[in-house]
Amino acid sequence: MPATVILGTQFGDEGKGKVTDVLSDKYDVVVRYQGGANAGHTLFIENTKIAFHHIPSGIVRNKISILGNGMVINPPQLIKEMDEASKYGFKTDNIKISRKANVVMPYHKDLDSFEELSRGNNKVGTTKQGIGPTYIDKVARTGIRMEDLLNKESLSEKLSTQLKIKRGLYNLYEQPFKYTVNELLKEYMNYGKILSHHMIDSDVYINDMLMHGKRVLLEGAQGVFLDVDHGTYPYVTSSNTTIGGAITGSGIAPQYIKRVIGIMKAYTTRVGEGPFPTELKDGIGIELQKKGHEFGTTTNRPRRCGWGDLVIVKTAVILNGITDIAITKVDTLADFDEIKLAVAYKLDGEEITHVPSSIKDMERVVPVYKKFTGWKELTDKEWNAIKKNKNSKLPKNLLIYLKFIEKYLQIPIKAVSYGPKRDQIILNPSIR
Ligand code: GDP
Ligand code: IMO
Ligand code: MG
């Protein structure tokens, strides 16, 4: 059976969690393949707001939910998340964890904060979840993997090496070092014990599922422009959020992936630092923030807001082979007299329609806008009528907006989300 990937086309928080929840109904397995607790995926299940940081959103439908090898996992935080999921009545036995995934240790979180402080004005604005330092250890081949939490000898050996190195780093940052091998060994072996029956060879498991005709949904975290290679480096996260990350982070072969769904928020938001060509620092930005409740799920920081940017979304489509778009938060733009969409950038007098690789250029580009008129705010009753009756149309100005996006991106919009709740979405809308 083919697999489907869901990924964010912008700077994260596009509504991946909500769309994953809606679509996972038709899948057997949902896999997170990169990132860790920097992610915050919000769902509304019968008026209850639930946010996941590690656990794939498919758990709310009791699907097999796999934390893939490409993830970095903070065990105490995951255990807390699993306890909460269990309290909501979700089947946490369905949560499986890759033995190969790397472990976020408490010193990684400290180092994330120290590094940010030392960057001063050039700080990245990380979520301080220890993501960067954990991936550094992974790539340096000194990281602790989930399977190490099951083997006292191996964990003890790795911790001894790690603590020597980390003590040196703490000295460099002039910070007191408080960890001992024995204490960490005891604490983390205990987490290993709690999580042991969830740990599997996830790549073997997922491939087996695919070979047996099961449907696999891969749920991305962050967004294309936070990708460590293709994002607005260095203002990025430390993993590959683009399609390659879905393959290496889950262990499946590319030919399985037949559908890549790009989630696009109808406008743009960004948490943390970094270039944002369509950012609105005026009253309109604040209006978007208020109407869209744009506050970070993980850190509660206000999200920077701006108009939609088709240059970045088109670049995301090309980089990832996105086959279709799910657009979210069209309700937030309703009732604006004027809405803008960036269709190109001006760079040194020249017009470009791709994201420049140089961060310096990305900081200088001036968006070229096309203007649209807002659409009437619809009540739930009116939305429901549109959903139920194939002949009734979306509001005229919204149709104009969506048609333009489809034409620009040259791919169809297969879902229109108009509210945070599970049923506030139209699948396969008629946009023609
Ligand atoms: P993710 O990280 O991509 O999963 O997105 P987040 O959950 O961090 O942020 C998206 C926010 O928008 C969440 O609070 C969702 O509940 C909410 N949301 C998702 N879709 C819609 C929508 O169509 N309209 C509105 N108003 N809110 C939405
Ligand atoms: P979801 O999955 C939005 C941002 C941080 C910071 C940069 C690096 O909910 O879309 P990190 O802690 O990863 O080292 O921070 O990336 N960031 C996100 N922004 N949504 C996310 O995840 C994010 N995860 C990280 O704000 O700018
Ligand atoms: Mg989020």
Short mmCIF file of C-alpha atoms and ligand atoms in Angstrom, two decimals:
data_model
loop_
_atom_site.label_atom_id
_atom_site.label_comp_id
_atom_site.label_asym_id
_atom_site.label_seq_id
_atom_site.Cartn_x
_atom_site.Cartn_y
_atom_site.Cartn_z
CA MET A 1 0.00 0.00 0.00
CA PRO A 2 1.22 3.50 -0.69
CA ALA A 3 2.15 5.91 2.09
CA THR A 4 1.10 9.55 2.47
CA VAL A 5 3.21 12.35 3.91
CA ILE A 6 1.80 15.44 5.60
CA LEU A 7 4.20 18.34 5.92
CA GLY A 8 4.08 22.06 6.69
CA THR A 9 4.81 24.34 3.72
CA GLN A 10 5.70 27.43 5.74
CA PHE A 11 7.37 28.01 9.13
CA GLY A 12 5.42 25.45 11.19
CA ASP A 13 2.05 25.60 12.96
CA GLU A 14 0.11 25.34 9.71
CA GLY A 15 -2.42 22.95 11.25
CA LYS A 16 -0.65 19.65 10.54
CA GLY A 17 -2.08 18.07 13.70
CA LYS A 18 -5.67 18.86 12.81
CA VAL A 19 -5.35 17.58 9.23
CA THR A 20 -3.52 14.46 10.45
CA ASP A 21 -6.36 13.77 12.87
CA VAL A 22 -8.98 14.14 10.15
CA LEU A 23 -7.14 12.00 7.59
CA SER A 24 -5.83 9.35 9.98
CA ASP A 25 -9.33 7.91 10.11
CA LYS A 26 -8.52 6.20 6.80
CA TYR A 27 -5.03 5.01 7.80
CA ASP A 28 -3.76 2.15 9.93
CA VAL A 29 -0.49 3.65 11.11
CA VAL A 30 0.62 7.23 11.80
CA VAL A 31 4.34 7.98 12.06
CA ARG A 32 6.26 11.03 13.30
CA TYR A 33 9.65 11.04 11.57
CA GLN A 34 11.66 14.01 12.82
CA GLY A 35 11.83 16.67 15.50
CA GLY A 36 10.72 16.15 19.06
CA ALA A 37 9.00 18.18 21.72
CA ASN A 38 9.69 21.39 19.80
CA ALA A 39 6.52 20.46 17.90
CA GLY A 40 3.10 21.34 19.23
CA HIS A 41 0.20 19.82 17.31
CA THR A 42 -3.21 20.93 18.53
CA LEU A 43 -6.43 18.99 18.12
CA PHE A 44 -9.96 19.56 19.29
CA ILE A 45 -11.81 16.42 20.19
CA GLU A 46 -15.36 17.10 21.27
CA ASN A 47 -14.50 20.62 22.46
CA THR A 48 -11.45 19.47 24.39
CA LYS A 49 -8.19 21.01 23.24
CA ILE A 50 -5.34 18.52 23.22
CA ALA A 51 -1.74 19.25 22.23
CA PHE A 52 0.82 16.61 21.29
CA HIS A 53 4.54 17.20 21.23
CA HIS A 54 5.98 13.73 20.63
CA ILE A 55 3.00 11.47 20.01
CA PRO A 56 1.61 11.22 16.46
CA SER A 57 -1.83 12.82 16.24
CA GLY A 58 -3.36 9.53 15.01
CA ILE A 59 -3.43 8.28 18.62
CA VAL A 60 -6.74 10.12 19.11
CA ARG A 61 -8.27 7.61 16.69
CA ASN A 62 -6.42 4.78 18.42
CA LYS A 63 -4.25 4.17 15.36
CA ILE A 64 -0.84 2.55 15.68
CA SER A 65 1.25 5.62 16.46
CA ILE A 66 4.98 5.39 15.85
CA LEU A 67 7.74 7.70 17.02
CA GLY A 68 10.21 7.11 14.20
CA ASN A 69 13.98 6.74 14.25
CA GLY A 70 14.47 10.32 13.02
CA MET A 71 12.96 11.76 16.17
CA VAL A 72 14.67 13.06 19.28
CA ILE A 73 12.75 11.98 22.37
CA ASN A 74 12.64 13.41 25.86
CA PRO A 75 11.60 10.36 27.95
CA PRO A 76 10.09 12.03 31.06
CA GLN A 77 8.14 14.40 28.85
CA LEU A 78 6.95 11.58 26.61
CA ILE A 79 5.84 9.54 29.63
CA LYS A 80 3.85 12.55 30.88
CA GLU A 81 2.30 12.98 27.44
CA MET A 82 1.39 9.29 27.35
CA ASP A 83 -0.19 9.51 30.80
CA GLU A 84 -2.30 12.45 29.64
CA ALA A 85 -3.30 10.61 26.46
CA SER A 86 -4.27 7.64 28.58
CA LYS A 87 -6.41 9.87 30.85
CA TYR A 88 -8.30 11.03 27.74
CA GLY A 89 -9.02 7.37 27.05
CA PHE A 90 -6.69 6.86 24.09
CA LYS A 91 -5.06 3.46 23.69
CA THR A 92 -1.47 4.24 24.59
CA ASP A 93 -0.51 0.61 24.01
CA ASN A 94 -0.66 1.58 20.35
CA ILE A 95 2.31 3.91 20.83
CA LYS A 96 5.51 2.42 19.44
CA ILE A 97 8.95 3.96 19.74
CA SER A 98 11.91 3.37 17.48
CA ARG A 99 14.87 1.85 19.29
CA LYS A 100 17.05 4.01 17.04
CA ALA A 101 15.54 7.38 18.02
CA ASN A 102 17.93 9.63 19.94
CA VAL A 103 17.34 10.69 23.52
CA VAL A 104 17.12 14.30 24.66
CA MET A 105 19.02 14.46 27.96
CA PRO A 106 18.69 17.24 30.54
CA TYR A 107 22.10 18.63 29.58
CA HIS A 108 20.84 19.07 26.00
CA LYS A 109 18.08 21.37 27.24
CA ASP A 110 20.59 23.36 29.33
CA LEU A 111 22.96 23.65 26.38
CA ASP A 112 20.13 24.84 24.14
CA SER A 113 19.59 27.74 26.56
CA PHE A 114 23.32 28.48 26.99
CA GLU A 115 23.86 28.50 23.21
CA GLU A 116 20.93 30.86 22.70
CA LEU A 117 22.27 33.22 25.38
CA SER A 118 25.72 33.23 23.82
CA ARG A 119 24.24 34.10 20.40
CA GLY A 120 22.99 37.43 21.83
CA ASN A 121 21.21 39.40 19.12
CA ASN A 122 21.69 36.55 16.67
CA LYS A 123 19.67 34.08 18.73
CA VAL A 124 17.56 31.57 16.78
CA GLY A 125 14.61 31.80 19.15
CA THR A 126 14.56 28.04 19.74
CA THR A 127 11.90 26.29 21.78
CA LYS A 128 14.65 25.40 24.33
CA GLN A 129 13.66 21.75 24.17
CA GLY A 130 17.26 20.63 23.59
CA ILE A 131 16.60 19.76 19.96
CA GLY A 132 19.78 21.25 18.40
CA PRO A 133 22.22 19.83 20.98
CA THR A 134 20.63 16.36 20.73
CA TYR A 135 20.94 16.28 16.94
CA ILE A 136 24.54 17.52 17.31
CA ASP A 137 25.35 14.43 19.41
CA LYS A 138 23.49 12.20 16.95
CA VAL A 139 25.55 13.44 14.01
CA ALA A 140 28.74 13.33 16.11
CA ARG A 141 27.93 9.63 16.69
CA THR A 142 28.01 10.04 20.44
CA GLY A 143 24.25 10.25 21.01
CA ILE A 144 22.24 8.09 23.36
CA ARG A 145 19.59 6.05 21.57
CA MET A 146 16.33 4.81 23.03
CA GLU A 147 17.67 1.23 23.02
CA ASP A 148 20.51 2.35 25.31
CA LEU A 149 17.92 2.93 28.02
CA LEU A 150 17.46 -0.85 28.08
CA ASN A 151 21.12 -1.69 28.55
CA LYS A 152 22.81 -0.56 31.76
CA GLU A 153 26.34 -1.21 30.54
CA SER A 154 25.90 0.65 27.30
CA LEU A 155 24.13 3.61 28.92
CA SER A 156 26.74 3.84 31.67
CA GLU A 157 29.57 3.85 29.13
CA LYS A 158 27.92 6.49 26.95
CA LEU A 159 27.06 8.68 29.94
CA SER A 160 30.64 8.55 31.22
CA THR A 161 31.94 9.81 27.88
CA GLN A 162 29.15 12.36 27.49
CA LEU A 163 29.43 13.87 30.94
CA LYS A 164 33.17 14.50 30.48
CA ILE A 165 32.50 16.38 27.25
CA LYS A 166 29.49 18.23 28.61
CA ARG A 167 31.32 19.28 31.79
CA GLY A 168 33.86 20.98 29.50
CA LEU A 169 31.08 22.76 27.63
CA TYR A 170 29.44 23.95 30.85
CA ASN A 171 32.84 25.36 31.91
CA LEU A 172 33.04 27.17 28.59
CA TYR A 173 29.65 28.75 29.24
CA GLU A 174 30.70 29.41 32.87
CA GLN A 175 27.81 27.35 34.21
CA PRO A 176 27.84 24.93 37.15
CA PHE A 177 27.64 21.24 36.17
CA LYS A 178 25.23 19.24 38.26
CA TYR A 179 24.96 15.79 36.66
CA THR A 180 26.53 12.52 37.75
CA VAL A 181 26.67 9.24 35.83
CA ASN A 182 25.06 7.31 38.66
CA GLU A 183 22.07 9.61 39.07
CA LEU A 184 21.36 9.88 35.34
CA LEU A 185 21.89 6.15 34.90
CA LYS A 186 19.32 5.36 37.57
CA GLU A 187 16.79 7.87 36.30
CA TYR A 188 17.08 6.98 32.61
CA MET A 189 17.18 3.20 33.13
CA ASN A 190 13.88 3.69 34.94
CA TYR A 191 12.43 5.54 31.92
CA GLY A 192 13.72 2.69 29.77
CA LYS A 193 11.84 0.23 31.95
CA ILE A 194 8.61 2.22 31.67
CA LEU A 195 8.94 2.57 27.89
CA SER A 196 10.48 -0.84 27.12
CA HIS A 197 7.29 -2.52 25.92
CA HIS A 198 6.71 0.33 23.43
CA MET A 199 10.16 0.04 21.83
CA ILE A 200 10.36 -1.70 18.47
CA ASP A 201 12.45 -1.90 15.31
CA SER A 202 10.16 0.67 13.77
CA ASP A 203 11.57 0.58 10.23
CA VAL A 204 11.02 -3.19 10.04
CA TYR A 205 7.54 -2.76 11.53
CA ILE A 206 6.47 0.02 9.13
CA ASN A 207 7.80 -1.81 6.07
CA ASP A 208 5.99 -4.93 7.18
CA MET A 209 2.77 -2.94 7.49
CA LEU A 210 3.24 -1.51 3.99
CA MET A 211 3.96 -4.93 2.52
CA HIS A 212 0.81 -6.27 4.16
CA GLY A 213 -1.37 -3.63 2.52
CA LYS A 214 -1.72 -1.34 5.54
CA ARG A 215 -2.03 2.40 5.02
CA VAL A 216 0.72 4.53 6.51
CA LEU A 217 0.45 8.28 7.19
CA LEU A 218 3.66 10.16 7.95
CA GLU A 219 3.12 13.28 10.07
CA GLY A 220 5.76 15.96 9.68
CA ALA A 221 6.73 18.47 12.32
CA GLN A 222 7.82 22.10 11.83
CA GLY A 223 7.74 23.41 8.25
CA VAL A 224 9.79 23.45 5.04
CA PHE A 225 11.48 26.77 5.83
CA LEU A 226 12.67 25.48 9.21
CA ASP A 227 14.51 22.62 7.42
CA VAL A 228 18.20 22.53 8.34
CA ASP A 229 19.22 22.41 4.64
CA HIS A 230 16.46 24.22 2.78
CA GLY A 231 15.13 26.61 5.42
CA THR A 232 16.23 30.10 6.32
CA TYR A 233 19.51 28.86 7.80
CA PRO A 234 20.65 29.46 10.54
CA TYR A 235 17.13 30.38 11.71
CA VAL A 236 15.94 26.80 11.39
CA THR A 237 15.48 23.68 13.43
CA SER A 238 18.09 20.90 13.40
CA SER A 239 16.31 18.25 11.35
CA ASN A 240 15.18 17.72 7.77
CA THR A 241 11.54 18.72 7.74
CA THR A 242 11.41 18.19 3.98
CA ILE A 243 10.49 14.96 2.20
CA GLY A 244 13.91 13.33 2.63
CA GLY A 245 13.40 13.49 6.38
CA ALA A 246 10.21 11.45 6.01
CA ILE A 247 12.19 8.71 4.28
CA THR A 248 15.27 8.55 6.50
CA GLY A 249 13.26 9.30 9.64
CA SER A 250 10.91 6.35 9.11
CA GLY A 251 13.05 3.95 7.10
CA ILE A 252 10.70 3.45 4.17
CA ALA A 253 11.68 3.56 0.51
CA PRO A 254 10.64 6.59 -1.59
CA GLN A 255 8.57 4.58 -4.06
CA TYR A 256 5.99 3.94 -1.34
CA ILE A 257 5.18 7.63 -1.09
CA LYS A 258 2.41 8.36 -3.55
CA ARG A 259 0.88 11.41 -1.95
CA VAL A 260 2.55 14.41 -0.29
CA ILE A 261 0.06 16.78 1.31
CA GLY A 262 1.34 20.29 1.90
CA ILE A 263 -0.42 22.09 4.73
CA MET A 264 -0.73 25.78 4.01
CA LYS A 265 -2.11 28.29 6.47
CA ALA A 266 -4.13 30.88 4.50
CA TYR A 267 -1.70 33.52 5.81
CA THR A 268 1.79 33.13 7.29
CA THR A 269 3.07 32.88 10.86
CA ARG A 270 6.48 32.35 12.36
CA VAL A 271 7.66 31.83 15.96
CA GLY A 272 11.26 32.59 16.73
CA GLU A 273 13.70 34.68 14.74
CA GLY A 274 14.55 34.74 11.05
CA PRO A 275 13.49 36.40 7.81
CA PHE A 276 9.78 36.70 7.08
CA PRO A 277 9.18 38.76 3.93
CA THR A 278 5.41 39.20 4.31
CA GLU A 279 5.46 39.93 8.05
CA LEU A 280 3.03 42.64 9.15
CA LYS A 281 4.30 44.69 12.06
CA ASP A 282 1.22 46.91 12.00
CA GLY A 283 -2.37 46.65 13.20
CA ILE A 284 -3.21 44.05 10.55
CA GLY A 285 -0.55 41.73 11.95
CA ILE A 286 -2.05 42.13 15.40
CA GLU A 287 -5.54 41.54 14.02
CA LEU A 288 -4.37 38.28 12.41
CA GLN A 289 -2.72 37.25 15.67
CA LYS A 290 -5.91 37.93 17.64
CA LYS A 291 -8.39 36.45 15.18
CA GLY A 292 -6.20 33.40 14.55
CA HIS A 293 -5.21 32.95 18.24
CA GLU A 294 -1.62 32.87 17.11
CA PHE A 295 0.28 31.88 20.22
CA GLY A 296 2.81 29.03 20.23
CA THR A 297 1.56 25.62 21.36
CA THR A 298 4.90 24.66 22.90
CA THR A 299 6.22 27.96 24.27
CA ASN A 300 3.10 30.18 24.29
CA ARG A 301 5.12 32.86 22.50
CA PRO A 302 3.09 35.18 20.26
CA ARG A 303 3.49 34.12 16.64
CA ARG A 304 4.66 36.76 14.15
CA CYS A 305 1.94 37.15 11.51
CA GLY A 306 1.84 38.25 7.88
CA TRP A 307 0.13 37.77 4.54
CA GLY A 308 0.23 34.50 2.67
CA ASP A 309 3.35 34.00 0.59
CA LEU A 310 3.07 31.90 -2.55
CA VAL A 311 6.79 32.21 -3.25
CA ILE A 312 7.60 30.11 -0.21
CA VAL A 313 4.71 27.70 -0.73
CA LYS A 314 5.62 27.17 -4.41
CA THR A 315 9.25 26.56 -3.40
CA ALA A 316 7.96 24.04 -0.84
CA VAL A 317 5.86 22.32 -3.54
CA ILE A 318 8.91 21.95 -5.77
CA LEU A 319 11.32 20.83 -3.03
CA ASN A 320 8.97 18.13 -1.73
CA GLY A 321 6.98 17.00 -4.74
CA ILE A 322 3.81 18.10 -2.96
CA THR A 323 0.84 16.57 -4.77
CA ASP A 324 -1.97 18.48 -3.10
CA ILE A 325 -2.66 21.25 -0.62
CA ALA A 326 -4.78 21.36 2.51
CA ILE A 327 -5.43 25.01 3.31
CA THR A 328 -6.23 25.95 6.91
CA LYS A 329 -7.60 28.94 8.79
CA VAL A 330 -9.54 30.50 5.91
CA ASP A 331 -11.99 31.60 8.64
CA THR A 332 -9.36 33.94 10.11
CA LEU A 333 -9.16 35.92 6.85
CA ALA A 334 -12.93 36.27 6.42
CA ASP A 335 -14.21 39.82 6.82
CA PHE A 336 -10.90 41.48 5.96
CA ASP A 337 -11.63 44.25 3.43
CA GLU A 338 -8.37 43.59 1.69
CA ILE A 339 -6.22 40.46 1.70
CA LYS A 340 -2.83 40.17 0.07
CA LEU A 341 -0.81 37.25 -1.26
CA ALA A 342 2.86 37.54 -2.23
CA VAL A 343 3.33 36.26 -5.79
CA ALA A 344 6.98 37.23 -6.31
CA TYR A 345 9.88 38.95 -4.56
CA LYS A 346 11.84 41.99 -5.76
CA LEU A 347 15.56 41.54 -5.20
CA ASP A 348 17.84 44.34 -6.41
CA GLY A 349 15.20 45.47 -8.86
CA GLU A 350 14.72 41.99 -10.32
CA GLU A 351 11.63 39.88 -9.81
CA ILE A 352 12.16 36.32 -8.52
CA THR A 353 9.65 33.57 -7.75
CA HIS A 354 11.80 31.25 -5.60
CA VAL A 355 13.20 31.51 -2.09
CA PRO A 356 16.81 32.70 -2.46
CA SER A 357 19.39 30.43 -0.81
CA SER A 358 21.28 33.32 0.75
CA ILE A 359 19.83 34.41 4.06
CA LYS A 360 21.11 37.93 3.37
CA ASP A 361 19.05 38.02 0.17
CA MET A 362 16.00 36.55 1.92
CA GLU A 363 16.28 39.35 4.49
CA ARG A 364 16.26 41.97 1.72
CA VAL A 365 13.52 40.75 -0.61
CA VAL A 366 10.43 42.91 -1.00
CA PRO A 367 7.20 41.00 -1.68
CA VAL A 368 5.16 41.73 -4.77
CA TYR A 369 1.51 41.41 -3.80
CA LYS A 370 -1.73 40.53 -5.49
CA LYS A 371 -4.78 41.92 -3.73
CA PHE A 372 -7.98 40.06 -2.91
CA THR A 373 -11.21 40.96 -1.16
CA GLY A 374 -12.19 39.15 2.02
CA TRP A 375 -15.16 36.86 2.16
CA LYS A 376 -18.19 36.93 4.35
CA GLU A 377 -17.73 35.24 7.68
CA LEU A 378 -19.90 32.13 7.61
CA THR A 379 -21.71 30.54 10.51
CA ASP A 380 -21.18 26.85 11.24
CA LYS A 381 -24.67 26.25 9.87
CA GLU A 382 -23.74 27.87 6.56
CA TRP A 383 -20.48 25.91 6.36
CA ASN A 384 -22.38 22.72 7.06
CA ALA A 385 -24.81 23.48 4.27
CA ILE A 386 -21.87 23.91 1.87
CA LYS A 387 -20.37 20.65 3.08
CA LYS A 388 -23.57 18.69 2.67
CA ASN A 389 -24.75 20.06 -0.64
CA LYS A 390 -22.32 19.41 -3.46
CA ASN A 391 -24.01 22.14 -5.54
CA SER A 392 -23.70 24.93 -2.98
CA LYS A 393 -20.58 26.99 -3.43
CA LEU A 394 -17.94 28.43 -1.17
CA PRO A 395 -18.21 32.22 -0.75
CA LYS A 396 -17.34 33.89 -4.07
CA ASN A 397 -14.31 35.81 -2.85
CA LEU A 398 -12.92 32.75 -1.09
CA LEU A 399 -13.30 30.79 -4.33
CA ILE A 400 -11.38 33.49 -6.18
CA TYR A 401 -8.61 33.26 -3.54
CA LEU A 402 -8.42 29.47 -3.66
CA LYS A 403 -8.59 29.26 -7.45
CA PHE A 404 -5.71 31.70 -7.71
CA ILE A 405 -3.62 29.60 -5.29
CA GLU A 406 -4.34 26.39 -7.23
CA LYS A 407 -3.39 28.04 -10.51
CA TYR A 408 -0.20 29.51 -9.08
CA LEU A 409 0.93 26.27 -7.44
CA GLN A 410 -0.30 24.04 -10.28
CA ILE A 411 -1.67 21.49 -7.81
CA PRO A 412 -5.16 21.02 -6.39
CA ILE A 413 -6.45 22.13 -3.01
CA LYS A 414 -7.94 18.95 -1.55
CA ALA A 415 -9.06 20.28 1.83
CA VAL A 416 -10.29 23.61 3.18
CA SER A 417 -10.25 23.96 6.96
CA TYR A 418 -12.41 26.71 8.44
CA GLY A 419 -12.08 26.22 12.20
CA PRO A 420 -10.04 24.33 14.79
CA LYS A 421 -12.57 21.54 15.31
CA ARG A 422 -12.37 18.14 13.72
CA ASP A 423 -15.48 18.55 11.59
CA GLN A 424 -14.65 22.10 10.47
CA ILE A 425 -13.10 21.00 7.21
CA ILE A 426 -14.30 20.40 3.67
CA LEU A 427 -12.55 17.52 1.95
CA ASN A 428 -12.37 17.53 -1.84
CA PRO A 429 -14.05 20.93 -2.17
CA SER A 430 -15.32 22.04 -5.51
CA ILE A 431 -13.06 24.97 -6.38
CA ARG A 432 -13.87 25.09 -10.07
P1 GDP B 1 0.67 22.31 13.78
O1 GDP B 1 1.90 22.48 14.60
O2 GDP B 1 0.94 22.46 12.32
O3 GDP B 1 -0.09 21.07 14.09
O4 GDP B 1 -0.29 23.53 14.15
P2 GDP B 1 -0.60 24.08 15.64
O5 GDP B 1 -1.50 23.14 16.31
O6 GDP B 1 0.65 24.45 16.35
O7 GDP B 1 -1.29 25.44 15.29
C1 GDP B 1 -2.45 25.51 14.52
C2 GDP B 1 -3.55 26.15 15.37
O8 GDP B 1 -4.63 26.50 14.56
C3 GDP B 1 -4.11 25.22 16.43
O9 GDP B 1 -4.47 25.97 17.55
C4 GDP B 1 -5.34 24.62 15.74
O10 GDP B 1 -6.34 24.23 16.67
C5 GDP B 1 -5.81 25.78 14.94
N1 GDP B 1 -6.48 25.47 13.68
C6 GDP B 1 -6.22 24.46 12.80
N2 GDP B 1 -7.00 24.60 11.70
C7 GDP B 1 -7.74 25.71 11.89
C8 GDP B 1 -8.68 26.41 11.08
O11 GDP B 1 -9.01 26.05 9.96
N3 GDP B 1 -9.22 27.54 11.61
C9 GDP B 1 -8.90 28.01 12.85
N4 GDP B 1 -9.46 29.13 13.29
N5 GDP B 1 -8.00 27.38 13.63
C10 GDP B 1 -7.42 26.27 13.14
P1 IMO B 2 5.25 22.43 14.79
O1 IMO B 2 5.50 20.98 14.52
C1 IMO B 2 6.78 26.49 14.75
C2 IMO B 2 11.07 27.00 15.51
C3 IMO B 2 11.49 27.71 16.78
C4 IMO B 2 12.77 28.34 16.30
C5 IMO B 2 13.37 27.27 15.38
C6 IMO B 2 14.40 26.38 16.05
O2 IMO B 2 4.32 22.69 15.92
O3 IMO B 2 4.90 23.14 13.54
P2 IMO B 2 14.21 24.40 17.82
O4 IMO B 2 13.64 24.38 19.20
O5 IMO B 2 13.59 23.45 16.88
O6 IMO B 2 15.71 24.30 17.81
O7 IMO B 2 13.87 25.89 17.28
O8 IMO B 2 12.28 26.50 14.94
N1 IMO B 2 10.17 25.82 15.71
C7 IMO B 2 8.87 25.83 15.41
N2 IMO B 2 8.08 26.82 14.98
N3 IMO B 2 6.30 25.25 14.90
C8 IMO B 2 7.10 24.24 15.31
O9 IMO B 2 6.69 22.96 15.32
C9 IMO B 2 8.44 24.51 15.63
N4 IMO B 2 9.47 23.77 16.08
C10 IMO B 2 10.53 24.59 16.11
O10 IMO B 2 10.53 28.66 17.18
O11 IMO B 2 12.50 29.46 15.50
MG MG B 3 2.57 23.66 16.17
#
